[in-house]
PDB file of C-alpha atoms in Angstrom:
ATOM      1  CA  MET A  27      -8.073 360.643  94.658  1.00 47.00           C
ATOM      2  CA  LYS A  28      -6.012 361.937  91.717  1.00 43.00           C
ATOM      3  CA  THR A  29      -2.894 360.382  93.233  1.00 45.00           C
ATOM      4  CA  PHE A  30      -4.645 356.997  93.504  1.00 40.00           C
ATOM      5  CA  PHE A  31      -5.866 357.201  89.880  1.00 40.00           C
ATOM      6  CA  LEU A  32      -2.351 358.028  88.630  1.00 35.00           C
ATOM      7  CA  PHE A  33      -0.894 355.094  90.601  1.00 40.00           C
ATOM      8  CA  PHE A  34      -3.574 352.757  89.152  1.00 39.00           C
ATOM      9  CA  LEU A  35      -2.867 353.992  85.609  1.00 37.00           C
ATOM     10  CA  LEU A  36       0.899 353.550  85.948  1.00 39.00           C
ATOM     11  CA  SER A  37       0.436 350.095  87.481  1.00 48.00           C
ATOM     12  CA  THR A  38      -1.770 349.062  84.558  1.00 47.00           C
ATOM     13  CA  PHE A  39       0.841 350.139  82.003  1.00 43.00           C
ATOM     14  CA  TYR A  40       3.577 348.437  84.042  1.00 47.00           C
ATOM     15  CA  VAL A  41       1.724 345.109  84.027  1.00 48.00           C
ATOM     16  CA  ALA A  42       0.916 345.483  80.326  1.00 48.00           C
ATOM     17  CA  GLY A  43       4.567 346.195  79.551  1.00 47.00           C
ATOM     18  CA  PHE A  44       5.635 342.905  81.110  1.00 49.00           C
ATOM     19  CA  SER A  45       2.859 340.711  79.691  1.00 54.00           C
ATOM     20  CA  GLN A  46       3.733 337.420  78.013  1.00 63.00           C
ATOM     21  CA  ASP A  47       4.355 337.091  74.314  1.00 68.00           C
ATOM     22  CA  ILE A  48       2.650 334.309  72.363  1.00 67.00           C
ATOM     23  CA  THR A  49       4.769 332.781  69.613  1.00 67.00           C
ATOM     24  CA  TYR A  50       3.286 330.671  66.833  1.00 63.00           C
ATOM     25  CA  SER A  51       5.019 328.211  64.537  1.00 69.00           C
ATOM     26  CA  GLU A  52       4.525 328.478  60.802  1.00 63.00           C
ATOM     27  CA  PRO A  53       2.551 325.573  59.311  1.00 64.00           C
ATOM     28  CA  GLU A  54       4.464 323.151  57.135  1.00 63.00           C
ATOM     29  CA  SER A  55       3.452 322.679  53.509  1.00 57.00           C
ATOM     30  CA  GLN A  56       2.197 319.149  54.204  1.00 64.00           C
ATOM     31  CA  ASP A  57       0.101 320.166  57.222  1.00 65.00           C
ATOM     32  CA  SER A  58      -3.626 319.863  56.581  1.00 61.00           C
ATOM     33  CA  ARG A  59      -6.956 319.770  58.400  1.00 68.00           C
ATOM     34  CA  SER A  60      -6.413 316.062  59.045  1.00 70.00           C
ATOM     35  CA  LEU A  61      -3.277 316.812  61.080  1.00 83.00           C
ATOM     36  CA  ASP A  62      -3.176 315.080  64.464  1.00 88.00           C
ATOM     37  CA  PHE A  63      -0.389 316.113  66.822  1.00 90.00           C
ATOM     38  CA  GLN A  64       0.933 315.682  70.351  1.00 93.00           C
ATOM     39  CA  ILE A  65       3.334 317.888  72.278  1.00 94.00           C
ATOM     40  CA  ILE A  66       6.189 315.647  73.430  1.00 97.00           C
ATOM     41  CA  GLY A  67       7.943 318.301  75.516  1.00 96.00           C
ATOM     42  CA  LYS A  68      11.239 320.160  75.703  1.00 96.00           C
ATOM     43  CA  ILE A  69      14.555 318.324  75.442  1.00 97.00           C
ATOM     44  CA  HIS A  70      17.626 320.541  75.855  1.00 94.00           C
ATOM     45  CA  ASP A  71      16.675 323.709  73.921  1.00 94.00           C
ATOM     46  CA  ASN A  72      14.246 322.085  71.496  1.00 96.00           C
ATOM     47  CA  PHE A  73      10.483 321.655  71.607  1.00 96.00           C
ATOM     48  CA  LEU A  74       9.394 318.341  70.077  1.00 97.00           C
ATOM     49  CA  ILE A  75       6.035 317.821  68.384  1.00 96.00           C
ATOM     50  CA  TYR A  76       4.699 314.484  67.115  1.00 96.00           C
ATOM     51  CA  LYS A  77       2.630 314.733  63.916  1.00 95.00           C
ATOM     52  CA  ASN A  78       0.328 312.270  62.186  1.00 93.00           C
ATOM     53  CA  ILE A  79      -1.014 313.233  58.773  1.00 89.00           C
ATOM     54  CA  ARG A  80      -3.048 310.467  57.138  1.00 85.00           C
ATOM     55  CA  ASN A  81      -0.899 307.765  58.773  1.00 87.00           C
ATOM     56  CA  ASN A  82       2.365 309.510  57.876  1.00 91.00           C
ATOM     57  CA  TYR A  83       4.244 310.021  61.130  1.00 95.00           C
ATOM     58  CA  ALA A  84       6.973 312.540  61.957  1.00 96.00           C
ATOM     59  CA  ILE A  85       8.657 314.367  64.828  1.00 97.00           C
ATOM     60  CA  CYS A  86       9.381 318.059  64.363  1.00 96.00           C
ATOM     61  CA  SER A  87      11.785 320.032  66.540  1.00 96.00           C
ATOM     62  CA  TYR A  88      11.455 323.790  67.132  1.00 95.00           C
ATOM     63  CA  ASP A  89      13.615 326.427  68.805  1.00 93.00           C
ATOM     64  CA  ASN A  90      12.445 328.878  71.485  1.00 91.00           C
ATOM     65  CA  SER A  91      11.001 331.140  68.768  1.00 91.00           C
ATOM     66  CA  MET A  92       9.028 328.182  67.382  1.00 90.00           C
ATOM     67  CA  ARG A  93      11.071 328.096  64.188  1.00 93.00           C
ATOM     68  CA  LEU A  94      11.250 324.646  62.649  1.00 94.00           C
ATOM     69  CA  LEU A  95      14.713 323.150  63.099  1.00 95.00           C
ATOM     70  CA  ASN A  96      14.269 319.596  61.916  1.00 94.00           C
ATOM     71  CA  ARG A  97      11.674 317.098  60.723  1.00 95.00           C
ATOM     72  CA  VAL A  98      12.228 313.364  61.139  1.00 96.00           C
ATOM     73  CA  ASP A  99       9.874 311.046  59.261  1.00 96.00           C
ATOM     74  CA  LEU A 100       9.150 307.909  61.279  1.00 97.00           C
ATOM     75  CA  ARG A 101       9.253 305.463  58.395  1.00 94.00           C
ATOM     76  CA  PHE A 102       9.699 302.470  60.702  1.00 95.00           C
ATOM     77  CA  MET A 103       6.150 302.873  62.048  1.00 94.00           C
ATOM     78  CA  PRO A 104       3.409 300.818  60.358  1.00 92.00           C
ATOM     79  CA  ASP A 105       0.601 302.400  58.354  1.00 85.00           C
ATOM     80  CA  LYS A 106      -1.997 302.203  61.101  1.00 87.00           C
ATOM     81  CA  VAL A 107      -0.708 302.927  64.586  1.00 93.00           C
ATOM     82  CA  LEU A 108      -3.371 302.374  67.220  1.00 93.00           C
ATOM     83  CA  ASN A 109      -1.965 304.623  69.919  1.00 94.00           C
ATOM     84  CA  VAL A 110       1.179 306.522  70.923  1.00 96.00           C
ATOM     85  CA  ASP A 111       2.482 307.677  74.318  1.00 96.00           C
ATOM     86  CA  PHE A 112       5.572 309.690  75.248  1.00 97.00           C
ATOM     87  CA  ILE A 113       7.769 309.912  78.333  1.00 98.00           C
ATOM     88  CA  THR A 114      10.143 312.872  78.261  1.00 97.00           C
ATOM     89  CA  TYR A 115      13.471 313.076  80.117  1.00 97.00           C
ATOM     90  CA  PRO A 116      16.026 315.939  80.130  1.00 96.00           C
ATOM     91  CA  ASP A 117      18.172 314.302  77.406  1.00 96.00           C
ATOM     92  CA  PHE A 118      15.776 312.042  75.493  1.00 98.00           C
ATOM     93  CA  ALA A 119      12.231 310.745  75.199  1.00 98.00           C
ATOM     94  CA  TYR A 120      10.562 307.384  74.719  1.00 98.00           C
ATOM     95  CA  LEU A 121       7.932 306.928  72.038  1.00 98.00           C
ATOM     96  CA  ILE A 122       5.726 303.962  72.981  1.00 98.00           C
ATOM     97  CA  TYR A 123       3.321 302.796  70.300  1.00 97.00           C
ATOM     98  CA  GLN A 124       0.999 299.911  69.556  1.00 96.00           C
ATOM     99  CA  TYR A 125      -0.152 298.479  66.252  1.00 94.00           C
ATOM    100  CA  GLN A 126      -1.891 295.422  64.904  1.00 92.00           C
ATOM    101  CA  LYS A 127      -0.404 292.974  62.418  1.00 91.00           C
ATOM    102  CA  ARG A 128      -2.816 290.233  61.406  1.00 88.00           C
ATOM    103  CA  ASN A 129      -4.316 288.931  64.683  1.00 89.00           C
ATOM    104  CA  THR A 130      -1.502 290.184  66.922  1.00 93.00           C
ATOM    105  CA  VAL A 131      -1.236 293.544  68.700  1.00 94.00           C
ATOM    106  CA  HIS A 132       2.337 294.718  69.232  1.00 96.00           C
ATOM    107  CA  CYS A 133       3.514 297.237  71.840  1.00 97.00           C
ATOM    108  CA  SER A 134       6.928 298.701  70.982  1.00 97.00           C
ATOM    109  CA  ALA A 135       9.149 301.638  71.911  1.00 98.00           C
ATOM    110  CA  VAL A 136      11.968 303.749  70.495  1.00 98.00           C
ATOM    111  CA  LYS A 137      14.291 306.257  72.120  1.00 98.00           C
ATOM    112  CA  ILE A 138      14.639 309.688  70.464  1.00 98.00           C
ATOM    113  CA  ASN A 139      16.998 312.609  71.031  1.00 97.00           C
ATOM    114  CA  ALA A 140      16.476 316.374  71.132  1.00 96.00           C
ATOM    115  CA  ASP A 141      16.332 316.535  67.313  1.00 96.00           C
ATOM    116  CA  GLY A 142      13.682 313.813  67.126  1.00 95.00           C
ATOM    117  CA  LYS A 143      16.168 311.315  65.694  1.00 97.00           C
ATOM    118  CA  LEU A 144      16.186 307.684  66.749  1.00 97.00           C
ATOM    119  CA  MET A 145      18.736 306.637  69.348  1.00 97.00           C
ATOM    120  CA  THR A 146      17.700 302.955  69.250  1.00 96.00           C
ATOM    121  CA  ASP A 147      15.992 300.534  66.932  1.00 96.00           C
ATOM    122  CA  PRO A 148      12.367 299.699  67.833  1.00 96.00           C
ATOM    123  CA  ILE A 149      12.152 297.577  71.002  1.00 97.00           C
ATOM    124  CA  GLU A 150       9.209 295.199  71.296  1.00 97.00           C
ATOM    125  CA  LEU A 151       7.754 295.337  74.809  1.00 97.00           C
ATOM    126  CA  ASP A 152       4.875 292.891  74.500  1.00 97.00           C
ATOM    127  CA  THR A 153       2.469 291.177  72.085  1.00 96.00           C
ATOM    128  CA  THR A 154      -1.105 289.945  72.412  1.00 93.00           C
ATOM    129  CA  HIS A 155      -3.060 287.615  70.169  1.00 90.00           C
ATOM    130  CA  ILE A 156      -6.651 288.752  69.638  1.00 86.00           C
ATOM    131  CA  ASN A 157      -9.701 287.563  67.738  1.00 79.00           C
ATOM    132  CA  PHE A 158     -11.507 289.542  65.083  1.00 63.00           C
ATOM    133  CA  PHE A 159     -14.149 291.041  67.371  1.00 56.00           C
ATOM    134  CA  THR A 160     -11.827 292.167  70.172  1.00 61.00           C
ATOM    135  CA  ASP A 161     -10.996 295.821  70.793  1.00 64.00           C
ATOM    136  CA  ASN A 162      -7.439 296.150  69.528  1.00 73.00           C
ATOM    137  CA  LYS A 163      -6.451 299.192  71.595  1.00 81.00           C
ATOM    138  CA  ILE A 164      -5.542 297.111  74.608  1.00 90.00           C
ATOM    139  CA  TYR A 165      -2.311 298.555  76.005  1.00 95.00           C
ATOM    140  CA  SER A 166      -2.042 301.503  78.367  1.00 96.00           C
ATOM    141  CA  MET A 167       1.021 303.147  79.860  1.00 97.00           C
ATOM    142  CA  VAL A 168       1.664 304.813  83.209  1.00 98.00           C
ATOM    143  CA  ASN A 169       4.911 306.090  84.722  1.00 98.00           C
ATOM    144  CA  SER A 170       6.025 307.103  88.193  1.00 98.00           C
ATOM    145  CA  GLU A 171       6.370 310.762  89.120  1.00 98.00           C
ATOM    146  CA  ASP A 172      10.173 310.614  89.012  1.00 98.00           C
ATOM    147  CA  LYS A 173       9.999 308.601  85.738  1.00 98.00           C
ATOM    148  CA  SER A 174      12.251 305.900  87.140  1.00 98.00           C
ATOM    149  CA  LYS A 175       9.496 303.300  86.622  1.00 98.00           C
ATOM    150  CA  ILE A 176       7.332 302.664  83.556  1.00 98.00           C
ATOM    151  CA  MET A 177       4.446 300.225  83.436  1.00 98.00           C
ATOM    152  CA  ILE A 178       2.687 298.818  80.395  1.00 98.00           C
ATOM    153  CA  TYR A 179      -0.601 297.156  81.314  1.00 97.00           C
ATOM    154  CA  LYS A 180      -3.602 295.647  79.570  1.00 96.00           C
ATOM    155  CA  ILE A 181      -7.039 294.617  80.804  1.00 93.00           C
ATOM    156  CA  GLN A 182      -8.994 291.918  79.007  1.00 89.00           C
ATOM    157  CA  ARG A 183     -12.369 290.542  79.977  1.00 85.00           C
ATOM    158  CA  LYS A 184     -12.766 286.771  80.094  1.00 82.00           C
ATOM    159  CA  ASN A 185     -15.238 284.485  81.878  1.00 80.00           C
ATOM    160  CA  GLY A 186     -16.805 287.355  83.803  1.00 79.00           C
ATOM    161  CA  LYS A 187     -13.486 288.594  85.177  1.00 88.00           C
ATOM    162  CA  TYR A 188     -11.041 291.348  84.308  1.00 92.00           C
ATOM    163  CA  ASN A 189      -7.621 289.904  83.560  1.00 94.00           C
ATOM    164  CA  PHE A 190      -4.763 292.320  84.204  1.00 96.00           C
ATOM    165  CA  ALA A 191      -1.337 291.880  82.663  1.00 97.00           C
ATOM    166  CA  THR A 192       1.325 294.272  83.969  1.00 98.00           C
ATOM    167  CA  LEU A 193       4.906 294.756  82.805  1.00 98.00           C
ATOM    168  CA  LEU A 194       7.129 296.957  84.963  1.00 98.00           C
ATOM    169  CA  PHE A 195      10.234 298.513  83.360  1.00 98.00           C
ATOM    170  CA  ASP A 196      12.992 300.766  84.649  1.00 98.00           C
ATOM    171  CA  ASP A 197      13.974 304.004  82.886  1.00 97.00           C
ATOM    172  CA  SER A 198      16.198 302.005  80.503  1.00 97.00           C
ATOM    173  CA  LEU A 199      13.232 299.827  79.494  1.00 97.00           C
ATOM    174  CA  ARG A 200      14.650 296.784  81.262  1.00 97.00           C
ATOM    175  CA  LEU A 201      11.845 294.493  82.406  1.00 98.00           C
ATOM    176  CA  GLN A 202      11.687 294.357  86.221  1.00 98.00           C
ATOM    177  CA  HIS A 203       8.585 292.296  86.892  1.00 98.00           C
ATOM    178  CA  GLN A 204       5.650 290.808  85.012  1.00 97.00           C
ATOM    179  CA  SER A 205       2.292 289.749  86.478  1.00 97.00           C
ATOM    180  CA  ARG A 206      -1.041 288.317  85.388  1.00 96.00           C
ATOM    181  CA  ILE A 207      -3.930 288.861  87.787  1.00 97.00           C
ATOM    182  CA  ALA A 208      -7.646 288.038  87.472  1.00 94.00           C
ATOM    183  CA  THR A 209     -10.163 290.108  89.448  1.00 93.00           C
ATOM    184  CA  ASP A 210     -13.950 290.240  89.717  1.00 90.00           C
ATOM    185  CA  TYR A 211     -15.638 293.149  87.959  1.00 89.00           C
ATOM    186  CA  ASP A 212     -19.309 293.934  87.382  1.00 86.00           C
ATOM    187  CA  ASP A 213     -19.854 296.493  84.612  1.00 82.00           C
ATOM    188  CA  LYS A 214     -23.152 297.589  86.121  1.00 83.00           C
ATOM    189  CA  LYS A 215     -21.865 298.250  89.637  1.00 87.00           C
ATOM    190  CA  ASP A 216     -18.085 298.480  89.807  1.00 90.00           C
ATOM    191  CA  MET A 217     -15.987 301.548  88.947  1.00 91.00           C
ATOM    192  CA  PHE A 218     -12.206 301.801  88.693  1.00 94.00           C
ATOM    193  CA  SER A 219     -10.405 305.097  89.216  1.00 95.00           C
ATOM    194  CA  ASP A 220      -7.435 306.124  87.105  1.00 96.00           C
ATOM    195  CA  PHE A 221      -4.390 303.887  87.481  1.00 97.00           C
ATOM    196  CA  PHE A 222      -1.139 305.133  89.034  1.00 98.00           C
ATOM    197  CA  LEU A 223       2.420 304.007  89.682  1.00 98.00           C
ATOM    198  CA  ASP A 224       4.380 305.338  92.642  1.00 98.00           C
ATOM    199  CA  ASN A 225       8.131 305.949  92.665  1.00 98.00           C
ATOM    200  CA  ASP A 226       8.793 302.506  94.141  1.00 97.00           C
ATOM    201  CA  GLY A 227       6.903 300.793  91.318  1.00 98.00           C
ATOM    202  CA  ASN A 228       3.725 299.935  93.229  1.00 98.00           C
ATOM    203  CA  PHE A 229       0.597 299.839  91.055  1.00 98.00           C
ATOM    204  CA  VAL A 230      -2.447 301.487  92.677  1.00 98.00           C
ATOM    205  CA  PHE A 231      -6.070 302.403  91.934  1.00 98.00           C
ATOM    206  CA  THR A 232      -9.476 302.459  93.655  1.00 97.00           C
ATOM    207  CA  LYS A 233     -12.536 300.294  93.102  1.00 96.00           C
ATOM    208  CA  GLY A 234     -15.979 301.607  93.960  1.00 94.00           C
ATOM    209  CA  ASN A 235     -19.301 299.811  94.103  1.00 90.00           C
ATOM    210  CA  LYS A 236     -22.208 301.897  92.835  1.00 85.00           C
ATOM    211  CA  SER A 237     -25.582 302.121  94.503  1.00 69.00           C
ATOM    212  CA  SER A 238     -28.587 300.772  92.629  1.00 65.00           C
ATOM    213  CA  THR A 239     -30.284 304.155  92.264  1.00 54.00           C
ATOM    214  CA  ARG A 240     -27.619 306.353  90.654  1.00 64.00           C
ATOM    215  CA  ASP A 241     -23.900 306.334  89.966  1.00 74.00           C
ATOM    216  CA  PHE A 242     -23.056 307.136  93.579  1.00 88.00           C
ATOM    217  CA  ILE A 243     -20.420 304.941  95.217  1.00 92.00           C
ATOM    218  CA  GLN A 244     -21.535 303.194  98.394  1.00 92.00           C
ATOM    219  CA  ASP A 245     -18.467 300.958  98.916  1.00 94.00           C
ATOM    220  CA  LEU A 246     -14.833 301.947  98.349  1.00 96.00           C
ATOM    221  CA  SER A 247     -11.616 299.919  98.259  1.00 97.00           C
ATOM    222  CA  LEU A 248      -8.013 300.879  97.632  1.00 98.00           C
ATOM    223  CA  ILE A 249      -6.363 298.302  95.365  1.00 97.00           C
ATOM    224  CA  THR A 250      -2.577 297.946  95.390  1.00 97.00           C
ATOM    225  CA  LYS A 251      -0.073 295.648  93.725  1.00 97.00           C
ATOM    226  CA  PRO A 252       3.387 295.810  95.296  1.00 97.00           C
ATOM    227  CA  VAL A 253       6.326 295.620  92.921  1.00 96.00           C
ATOM    228  CA  GLU A 254       7.119 291.916  93.332  1.00 95.00           C
ATOM    229  CA  ALA A 255       3.561 290.760  94.026  1.00 96.00           C
ATOM    230  CA  ASP A 256       1.449 288.730  91.619  1.00 97.00           C
ATOM    231  CA  SER A 257      -1.870 289.547  93.244  1.00 97.00           C
ATOM    232  CA  PHE A 258      -3.903 292.584  94.286  1.00 97.00           C
ATOM    233  CA  ILE A 259      -4.326 293.711  97.880  1.00 97.00           C
ATOM    234  CA  SER A 260      -7.778 295.157  98.591  1.00 96.00           C
ATOM    235  CA  ASN A 261      -8.267 297.575 101.504  1.00 96.00           C
ATOM    236  CA  THR A 262     -11.889 298.525 102.293  1.00 95.00           C
ATOM    237  CA  PHE A 263     -12.833 301.984 103.605  1.00 96.00           C
ATOM    238  CA  ASN A 264     -15.762 302.540 105.987  1.00 94.00           C
ATOM    239  CA  LEU A 265     -17.962 305.234 104.451  1.00 95.00           C
ATOM    240  CA  ALA A 266     -20.357 305.311 107.437  1.00 92.00           C
ATOM    241  CA  GLY A 267     -23.425 305.006 105.210  1.00 92.00           C
ATOM    242  CA  LYS A 268     -22.491 307.995 103.052  1.00 94.00           C
ATOM    243  CA  TYR A 269     -22.177 308.048  99.254  1.00 93.00           C
ATOM    244  CA  LEU A 270     -19.315 309.258  97.090  1.00 94.00           C
ATOM    245  CA  ASP A 271     -19.126 310.804  93.651  1.00 91.00           C
ATOM    246  CA  GLU A 272     -16.212 310.338  91.212  1.00 91.00           C
ATOM    247  CA  ILE A 273     -13.024 309.272  93.019  1.00 95.00           C
ATOM    248  CA  LYS A 274      -9.801 311.248  92.588  1.00 97.00           C
ATOM    249  CA  LEU A 275      -6.625 309.428  93.623  1.00 98.00           C
ATOM    250  CA  LYS A 276      -3.225 311.105  94.023  1.00 98.00           C
ATOM    251  CA  ILE A 277       0.189 309.856  95.144  1.00 98.00           C
ATOM    252  CA  ASP A 278       2.287 311.804  97.632  1.00 98.00           C
ATOM    253  CA  ASN A 279       5.688 310.231  96.967  1.00 98.00           C
ATOM    254  CA  VAL A 280       7.496 312.517  99.412  1.00 98.00           C
ATOM    255  CA  ASN A 281       5.431 311.466 102.436  1.00 97.00           C
ATOM    256  CA  GLN A 282       4.635 307.962 101.139  1.00 98.00           C
ATOM    257  CA  HIS A 283       0.879 308.513 101.103  1.00 98.00           C
ATOM    258  CA  TYR A 284      -2.041 307.786  98.775  1.00 98.00           C
ATOM    259  CA  ILE A 285      -4.656 310.560  98.907  1.00 98.00           C
ATOM    260  CA  ILE A 286      -8.306 309.968  97.983  1.00 98.00           C
ATOM    261  CA  ASN A 287     -10.783 312.818  97.404  1.00 97.00           C
ATOM    262  CA  SER A 288     -14.417 312.948  96.377  1.00 97.00           C
ATOM    263  CA  LEU A 289     -17.651 314.853  96.890  1.00 95.00           C
ATOM    264  CA  TYR A 290     -20.013 313.055  99.266  1.00 95.00           C
ATOM    265  CA  TYR A 291     -23.776 312.757  99.824  1.00 93.00           C
ATOM    266  CA  GLU A 292     -25.824 311.764 102.866  1.00 92.00           C
ATOM    267  CA  LYS A 293     -28.418 309.974 100.719  1.00 86.00           C
ATOM    268  CA  PRO A 294     -28.513 308.708  97.118  1.00 79.00           C
ATOM    269  CA  ARG A 295     -30.876 311.384  95.799  1.00 74.00           C
ATOM    270  CA  GLY A 296     -29.630 314.184  97.999  1.00 81.00           C
ATOM    271  CA  ASN A 297     -27.445 317.237  97.423  1.00 90.00           C
ATOM    272  CA  VAL A 298     -23.691 317.484  97.830  1.00 93.00           C
ATOM    273  CA  GLU A 299     -22.882 317.743 101.535  1.00 93.00           C
ATOM    274  CA  GLY A 300     -19.128 318.254 101.362  1.00 96.00           C
ATOM    275  CA  ILE A 301     -15.740 316.772 100.542  1.00 97.00           C
ATOM    276  CA  TYR A 302     -14.482 313.334 101.515  1.00 97.00           C
ATOM    277  CA  THR A 303     -10.732 312.914 102.079  1.00 98.00           C
ATOM    278  CA  ALA A 304      -8.792 309.826 103.081  1.00 98.00           C
ATOM    279  CA  VAL A 305      -5.030 309.390 103.425  1.00 98.00           C
ATOM    280  CA  TRP A 306      -3.416 305.953 103.236  1.00 98.00           C
ATOM    281  CA  ASP A 307       0.058 305.364 104.650  1.00 97.00           C
ATOM    282  CA  ILE A 308       2.077 303.199 102.244  1.00 96.00           C
ATOM    283  CA  ASN A 309       4.676 302.014 104.750  1.00 94.00           C
ATOM    284  CA  ASN A 310       2.287 301.041 107.561  1.00 94.00           C
ATOM    285  CA  GLN A 311      -0.515 299.918 105.229  1.00 94.00           C
ATOM    286  CA  ASN A 312      -3.283 301.716 107.101  1.00 95.00           C
ATOM    287  CA  ILE A 313      -5.602 304.715 106.968  1.00 96.00           C
ATOM    288  CA  ILE A 314      -4.102 307.627 108.877  1.00 96.00           C
ATOM    289  CA  THR A 315      -7.037 310.000 108.357  1.00 96.00           C
ATOM    290  CA  GLN A 316     -10.536 309.903 106.929  1.00 96.00           C
ATOM    291  CA  GLN A 317     -12.802 312.959 107.031  1.00 96.00           C
ATOM    292  CA  PHE A 318     -16.185 314.096 105.733  1.00 96.00           C
ATOM    293  CA  GLN A 319     -15.849 317.899 105.619  1.00 94.00           C
ATOM    294  CA  ASN A 320     -19.110 319.832 105.293  1.00 91.00           C
ATOM    295  CA  LEU A 321     -19.213 322.645 102.764  1.00 82.00           C
TER     296      LEU A 321
END
């Protein structure tokens, strides 16, 4: 017993001796409670942080000890930026931002290096004219897992339909394909999952139809838009009278599969029965497995 206690004590000290250190950066003089920031990522040996302080924008670079190396003020950005997104590569990052000027929303991008300095002038990716009452945060961005493809998309409602506009770029921000697609959508019944882009540039998401009693999904479709297509392909799944909860979609780029997961119910007001899993084969365009696994 004493031998076991000594081993436990030594093991505890051994683990404690090799625990992680937490390093904090010192706040800058201009940092305040209104500071909004995003972690861009690590490029070469530098950590890049995007900062927004009362519509003053900057990128700060830090070393491995979180000591400030450089601060680059982004004076080219307008006073009121609606949204920013970042895609980080080993040698650079893209800053994609949108802003409104009069009745036009602009979506632009710049390329930055490991010090946060600009490598290009701002590149305009797209513009949209809007009226006064329209939501002006209209652009979203998604990239493939290998970051070889980048898509800018927007969804606008008009005449009872959702109008998609998609712009597919390569990793040099060269436009590859542009589409405009109208699709039916009922706010009270239909639900979209998150949107994804696979490594080949195919746009994919799910559409569920809710039951009338609660937010359970009684009909499920996988929606895809191949790279060169200008329309959606809808593939319906047979749920055998069961009901699904929130849909989680993942892309398996290695095996060329789309994987769908959700909790499922036998009846609308019932308890969770188990986990629903379906796997879609991208190459053959069919379901290769669909299971309702009891808990």
